[in-house]
XYZ file of C-alpha atoms in Angstrom:
434
model
C -40.248 16.486 -85.464
C -38.251 19.072 -87.421
C -36.338 20.077 -84.289
C -35.702 16.426 -83.413
C -34.283 15.776 -86.883
C -32.218 18.973 -86.640
C -30.686 17.715 -83.394
C -30.016 14.317 -84.975
C -28.426 15.926 -88.041
C -26.239 18.147 -85.858
C -25.150 15.194 -83.700
C -24.353 13.145 -86.791
C -22.387 15.962 -88.437
C -20.399 16.648 -85.268
C -19.493 12.985 -84.921
C -18.472 12.263 -88.511
C -16.358 15.430 -88.675
C -14.490 14.663 -85.467
C -11.032 13.152 -85.335
C -12.348 10.414 -83.043
C -14.734 9.206 -85.770
C -11.991 9.152 -88.400
C -9.667 7.288 -86.041
C -12.441 4.849 -85.113
C -13.298 4.373 -88.788
C -9.730 3.513 -89.681
C -8.796 1.678 -86.488
C -10.598 -1.588 -87.237
C -9.414 -2.100 -90.844
C -5.926 -0.903 -89.891
C -5.870 -3.359 -86.996
C -7.031 -6.265 -89.187
C -4.770 -5.258 -92.063
C -1.846 -4.810 -89.690
C -2.390 -8.230 -88.179
C -2.428 -9.807 -91.661
C 0.623 -7.806 -92.729
C 2.578 -8.881 -89.656
C 1.731 -12.516 -90.365
C 2.883 -12.150 -93.977
C 6.081 -10.287 -93.128
C 7.097 -12.549 -90.285
C 5.846 -15.886 -91.558
C 9.427 -16.806 -92.439
C 10.838 -15.481 -89.159
C 10.536 -18.822 -87.441
C 13.025 -20.157 -84.947
C 15.048 -22.686 -86.935
C 17.840 -23.182 -84.431
C 18.856 -26.774 -83.797
C 17.208 -28.502 -80.848
C 19.474 -30.984 -79.108
C 17.699 -33.693 -77.123
C 19.187 -36.257 -74.806
C 17.410 -39.624 -74.982
C 17.541 -42.170 -72.195
C 16.241 -45.374 -73.800
C 15.681 -47.836 -70.989
C 14.246 -50.410 -73.406
C 17.520 -50.542 -75.371
C 15.571 -51.112 -78.603
C 14.238 -47.740 -79.735
C 17.040 -45.194 -79.983
C 18.589 -46.306 -83.291
C 15.261 -46.265 -85.143
C 14.283 -43.020 -83.411
C 17.533 -41.422 -84.582
C 16.837 -42.552 -88.160
C 13.367 -41.024 -87.913
C 14.897 -37.758 -86.682
C 17.379 -37.719 -89.583
C 14.556 -38.230 -92.079
C 12.626 -35.378 -90.488
C 15.699 -33.130 -90.491
C 16.117 -33.656 -94.222
C 12.515 -32.631 -94.797
C 12.947 -29.203 -93.152
C 15.161 -28.038 -96.029
C 13.223 -26.743 -99.031
C 14.276 -25.504 -102.430
C 13.054 -21.916 -102.952
C 14.227 -19.564 -105.736
C 17.162 -21.785 -106.468
C 18.291 -21.775 -102.854
C 18.159 -24.466 -100.214
C 16.318 -22.937 -97.294
C 15.778 -24.290 -93.791
C 12.116 -23.968 -92.761
C 12.160 -25.554 -89.310
C 14.454 -26.660 -86.499
C 16.493 -29.837 -86.706
C 16.142 -32.323 -83.876
C 19.563 -33.677 -82.887
C 19.414 -36.737 -80.676
C 22.074 -37.772 -78.162
C 21.905 -41.180 -76.541
C 22.514 -41.230 -72.807
C 22.986 -44.536 -71.052
C 22.164 -45.150 -67.445
C 19.392 -46.086 -65.112
C 16.598 -43.636 -64.376
C 17.964 -42.181 -61.155
C 17.629 -38.829 -59.464
C 21.296 -38.162 -60.167
C 20.851 -38.777 -63.895
C 17.867 -36.461 -64.070
C 19.731 -33.804 -62.077
C 22.758 -33.933 -64.413
C 20.589 -33.702 -67.522
C 18.572 -30.868 -65.995
C 21.792 -28.934 -65.370
C 22.756 -29.390 -69.020
C 19.363 -27.986 -70.069
C 19.772 -24.979 -67.764
C 23.237 -24.297 -69.178
C 21.864 -24.363 -72.744
C 23.815 -27.464 -73.751
C 20.534 -29.336 -74.246
C 17.110 -28.079 -75.266
C 15.373 -30.959 -73.495
C 15.783 -34.566 -72.475
C 13.390 -37.494 -72.610
C 13.369 -40.746 -70.671
C 11.730 -43.689 -72.435
C 10.722 -45.807 -69.482
C 11.275 -49.523 -69.479
C 8.058 -51.367 -70.177
C 6.640 -49.124 -72.916
C 6.714 -52.103 -75.245
C 4.281 -53.995 -73.030
C 0.673 -53.420 -74.119
C -1.492 -51.886 -71.428
C 1.435 -51.013 -69.160
C 1.931 -47.831 -67.138
C 5.326 -46.980 -68.656
C 5.520 -43.628 -70.456
C 7.776 -40.943 -71.896
C 9.128 -38.418 -69.401
C 9.881 -35.185 -71.301
C 11.855 -32.486 -69.438
C 12.388 -28.944 -70.740
C 12.552 -25.288 -69.772
C 10.382 -24.375 -72.775
C 7.063 -26.187 -72.305
C 5.325 -23.903 -74.824
C 7.383 -25.317 -77.711
C 5.101 -28.122 -78.893
C 6.800 -29.339 -82.079
C 9.383 -31.450 -80.290
C 7.145 -33.269 -77.768
C 4.520 -33.835 -80.468
C 7.152 -35.362 -82.762
C 8.500 -37.547 -79.951
C 5.003 -38.753 -79.121
C 4.284 -39.701 -82.739
C 7.717 -41.151 -83.538
C 8.111 -43.233 -80.374
C 4.475 -44.282 -80.546
C 4.916 -45.553 -84.095
C 8.062 -47.480 -83.226
C 6.459 -49.008 -80.155
C 3.391 -50.036 -82.150
C 5.550 -51.727 -84.801
C 7.517 -53.671 -82.183
C 4.331 -54.757 -80.454
C 2.954 -56.058 -83.762
C 6.191 -57.924 -84.406
C 6.201 -59.529 -80.964
C 2.580 -60.600 -81.474
C 3.440 -62.011 -84.932
C 0.944 -59.711 -86.644
C 1.237 -58.126 -90.084
C 1.340 -54.391 -89.367
C 0.106 -53.422 -92.848
C -2.820 -55.815 -92.558
C -3.737 -54.419 -89.138
C -3.591 -50.833 -90.421
C -5.746 -51.735 -93.412
C -8.299 -53.471 -91.206
C -8.228 -50.510 -88.794
C -9.008 -47.906 -91.451
C -11.643 -45.595 -89.883
C -15.057 -45.150 -91.476
C -15.417 -41.791 -93.223
C -18.157 -39.493 -91.976
C -19.640 -36.842 -94.277
C -21.831 -34.120 -92.750
C -24.739 -33.379 -95.081
C -27.846 -31.259 -95.062
C -31.351 -32.604 -95.652
C -32.835 -33.675 -98.958
C -35.883 -31.832 -100.282
C -38.760 -32.780 -102.532
C -39.505 -30.241 -105.257
C -42.963 -29.354 -106.524
C -42.455 -31.820 -109.380
C -41.760 -34.639 -106.934
C -38.041 -34.724 -107.626
C -35.815 -35.410 -104.638
C -32.859 -33.021 -104.474
C -29.424 -34.197 -103.464
C -28.236 -33.324 -99.973
C -25.311 -30.917 -99.958
C -22.253 -31.030 -97.740
C -22.496 -28.634 -94.800
C -19.591 -27.034 -92.991
C -20.342 -26.560 -89.324
C -17.024 -24.851 -88.592
C -17.727 -22.190 -91.203
C -21.189 -21.525 -89.745
C -19.706 -21.124 -86.280
C -17.051 -18.736 -87.569
C -19.615 -16.631 -89.439
C -21.911 -16.510 -86.398
C -19.165 -15.458 -84.009
C -17.858 -12.864 -86.486
C -21.359 -11.393 -86.934
C -21.902 -11.180 -83.169
C -18.488 -9.580 -82.617
C -19.152 -7.042 -85.374
C -22.496 -6.188 -83.797
C -20.802 -5.710 -80.420
C -18.134 -3.489 -81.982
C -20.705 -1.294 -83.739
C -22.800 -0.894 -80.595
C -19.835 -0.153 -78.346
C -18.394 2.470 -80.694
C -21.597 4.527 -80.490
C -23.826 3.879 -77.479
C -21.325 4.394 -74.591
C -20.077 7.564 -76.282
C -23.541 9.047 -75.691
C -22.979 8.871 -71.941
C -19.821 10.987 -72.172
C -21.392 13.323 -74.712
C -24.469 14.012 -72.567
C -22.391 14.362 -69.398
C -20.000 16.793 -71.063
C -22.856 19.006 -72.262
C -24.430 18.870 -68.821
C -21.219 19.851 -66.997
C -20.592 22.736 -69.422
C -24.236 23.913 -69.112
C -24.688 23.461 -72.857
C -27.733 21.262 -72.278
C -29.529 24.089 -70.475
C -29.114 26.299 -73.525
C -30.278 23.521 -75.847
C -33.389 22.804 -73.785
C -34.395 26.446 -74.139
C -34.767 25.763 -77.864
C -35.928 22.131 -77.948
C -37.815 19.903 -75.535
C -35.887 17.379 -73.398
C -37.416 14.507 -75.400
C -36.419 16.067 -78.717
C -32.871 16.511 -77.434
C -32.828 12.966 -76.061
C -34.296 11.336 -79.172
C -32.182 13.453 -81.526
C -28.997 12.326 -79.823
C -29.989 8.662 -80.071
C -30.986 9.035 -83.716
C -27.744 10.843 -84.572
C -25.692 8.177 -82.811
C -27.611 5.480 -84.694
C -26.795 7.141 -88.019
C -23.118 7.277 -87.051
C -23.109 3.562 -86.221
C -24.970 2.703 -89.432
C -22.368 4.644 -91.399
C -19.648 2.509 -89.840
C -21.764 -0.581 -90.419
C -22.199 0.131 -94.120
C -18.447 0.556 -94.522
C -17.436 -2.460 -92.426
C -20.139 -4.822 -93.673
C -19.583 -3.662 -97.234
C -15.872 -4.412 -96.894
C -16.612 -7.804 -95.338
C -19.074 -8.658 -98.134
C -16.479 -7.701 -100.757
C -13.935 -10.031 -99.178
C -16.513 -12.821 -98.891
C -17.311 -12.667 -102.612
C -13.704 -12.016 -103.595
C -12.530 -15.228 -101.956
C -15.557 -17.195 -103.134
C -16.891 -18.176 -99.707
C -20.310 -16.560 -100.077
C -21.982 -19.976 -99.701
C -21.069 -19.862 -96.008
C -22.725 -16.464 -95.413
C -26.501 -16.353 -95.965
C -27.460 -13.241 -97.922
C -30.311 -12.563 -95.496
C -27.774 -12.294 -92.657
C -26.740 -8.826 -93.862
C -30.315 -7.554 -93.571
C -30.777 -9.146 -90.144
C -27.548 -7.522 -88.957
C -28.748 -4.034 -89.898
C -32.194 -4.601 -88.373
C -30.942 -5.969 -85.066
C -28.219 -3.337 -84.985
C -30.824 -0.562 -85.102
C -32.793 -2.161 -82.264
C -29.630 -2.612 -80.179
C -28.561 0.978 -80.783
C -31.956 2.305 -79.702
C -31.909 0.146 -76.556
C -28.387 0.891 -75.412
C -28.411 4.436 -76.768
C -31.424 5.191 -74.575
C -29.835 3.534 -71.544
C -26.449 5.257 -71.840
C -27.992 8.656 -72.667
C -30.175 8.575 -69.564
C -27.242 7.487 -67.404
C -25.170 10.381 -68.732
C -27.984 12.777 -67.840
C -28.152 11.706 -64.173
C -24.383 11.821 -63.560
C -22.751 14.945 -62.182
C -19.084 13.979 -62.575
C -16.911 11.256 -64.054
C -16.876 9.258 -60.805
C -20.636 8.782 -61.008
C -20.315 7.198 -64.448
C -18.288 4.291 -63.041
C -21.168 3.292 -60.750
C -23.909 3.910 -63.284
C -22.175 2.259 -66.224
C -21.575 -1.152 -64.635
C -25.196 -2.478 -64.850
C -25.467 -1.305 -68.462
C -22.202 -3.006 -69.387
C -23.406 -6.245 -67.787
C -26.441 -6.165 -70.090
C -24.184 -5.661 -73.113
C -21.946 -8.554 -72.023
C -24.772 -11.113 -71.560
C -24.266 -12.596 -75.064
C -20.607 -13.305 -74.297
C -21.591 -15.185 -71.143
C -24.010 -17.397 -73.082
C -22.761 -17.881 -76.621
C -20.710 -21.070 -76.060
C -23.715 -23.259 -75.025
C -25.651 -21.749 -77.932
C -22.915 -22.717 -80.380
C -23.004 -26.277 -79.059
C -26.801 -26.582 -79.269
C -28.407 -23.580 -81.025
C -31.953 -24.965 -80.757
C -31.896 -25.969 -77.097
C -34.394 -24.600 -74.599
C -31.663 -22.436 -73.085
C -30.665 -21.025 -76.483
C -34.261 -20.186 -77.374
C -34.998 -18.639 -73.980
C -31.896 -16.462 -73.702
C -32.130 -15.311 -77.322
C -35.667 -14.066 -76.595
C -34.388 -11.965 -73.666
C -34.570 -8.510 -75.329
C -31.275 -6.953 -74.128
C -29.407 -9.979 -75.518
C -31.664 -10.717 -78.495
C -29.919 -8.592 -81.178
C -26.576 -10.368 -80.799
C -27.721 -13.867 -79.865
C -30.495 -14.108 -82.456
C -28.028 -12.914 -85.090
C -25.668 -15.666 -83.933
C -28.394 -18.310 -84.248
C -29.443 -17.022 -87.676
C -25.905 -17.665 -88.935
C -25.871 -21.287 -87.715
C -27.762 -23.951 -89.651
C -30.613 -24.724 -89.564
C -31.390 -21.408 -87.857
C -34.236 -20.502 -85.506
C -37.841 -21.281 -86.329
C -40.015 -18.589 -87.911
C -42.028 -18.115 -84.704
C -38.815 -17.536 -82.747
C -37.706 -14.798 -85.146
C -41.164 -13.202 -85.007
C -41.232 -13.389 -81.217
C -37.733 -11.906 -81.035
C -38.716 -8.957 -83.214
C -41.924 -8.287 -81.276
C -40.370 -8.612 -77.827
C -37.309 -6.560 -78.714
C -39.406 -3.858 -80.387
C -41.645 -3.599 -77.324
C -38.609 -3.543 -75.041
C -37.022 -0.838 -77.207
C -40.121 1.339 -76.932
C -40.193 0.758 -73.170
C -36.503 1.646 -72.829
C -36.925 4.862 -74.808
C -40.008 5.828 -72.780
C -38.347 5.142 -69.407
C -35.006 6.662 -70.399
C -36.713 9.787 -71.719
C -38.432 10.353 -68.359
C -35.118 9.936 -66.552
C -33.355 12.184 -69.079
C -35.984 14.896 -68.639
C -35.273 15.225 -64.921
C -31.617 14.249 -64.805
C -30.348 16.631 -67.486
C -31.197 19.657 -65.316
C -30.404 18.113 -61.929
C -27.209 18.855 -60.045
C -25.458 17.379 -57.036
C -25.113 13.755 -56.088
C -26.211 11.183 -58.650
C -29.528 9.508 -57.754
C -29.727 5.884 -56.667
C -31.276 3.251 -58.908
C -34.286 3.204 -56.580
C -34.762 6.915 -57.134
C -34.395 6.459 -60.885
C -37.232 3.930 -60.741
C -39.396 6.538 -59.005
C -38.569 9.050 -61.720
C -39.794 6.578 -64.326
C -43.048 5.842 -62.479
C -43.892 9.446 -61.673
C -41.770 11.926 -63.499
C -42.067 15.581 -62.375
């Protein structure tokens, strides 16, 4: 045990003193901080150039009101800031074009768009004022990813058409809007009865916040696992190629070397976890959104992280031991990466129905349990107690099995040379190790 801990301490010290660890430690907060900084610095760097639109109004009744609506919108894009009048968005400048909807008209307007004279043109087809008709707006542009203009056209023309339809039907538009007011829906939790018989009031729940917290927790778990476990493969392979492992095994047993490396890697990941989770918790309480993050979720994250690190640390360490060059790692690493990626193949159906049979079954599949069970724990109402207990038992047993099997492979593979063994041969090593 002393030699195992000495190996773990050495592995941990070598990792935390390396430049790669420092870079990895700073990379995530720098990336997040940089993304926020870019948004802050460039939030005012929006394209505010005028957008000129040609309008072909085949109804003959909409353009004037549409132009007035555009002028009102254009006035709203100018804001007073620090005593200055500042433009915050593009102005939409409308040009009326008369003519029937012909191929020649469309071709001429398209040429004007290509030449930059127009940003876009729209054809309001005749018949849009008829309820239930097939007439529509035909919007033509070279910049389909600019959504502000088509969205405004859809809302503005739609409102004008609705008003004209009400007028033609001799209906009071205000009365119709008042009668059409939608019923408000509040999403609430469940009421509870206290020990004194008092019924507590149901609180408002925020499903979007639960989803965001669950996805963030799963992504953080994935990041912490991937920054440590795959590195073991390269670390073991490097020591094997440089014959360092042969020297180490003369002082410690293969299992002590194997277990010490996994334990050291786990400590490295937990160090990152403490820093990242601590920073996340500070931000959560700083911005007053702690009600969306269950306090128990922090403990579950650490627990499932340890299990995941043992599982994937054992797998990647054993794969590094059986490889003889970097080309072998590409073949060996693919199945392990597929196991790591299982949660990302399954998390969308779980978000939609976290207590479905599929969600329960896949979250009890040990390689995926740490991430998927953490995801379900973050989403109300959370998994049942028996599901959590079953997940811990199954994952713990699977972890022990992985360490046992990987240790037998590591024992043989770390001293083997030549071509990497097949997966069938690895299975034989597990069943009857030499």
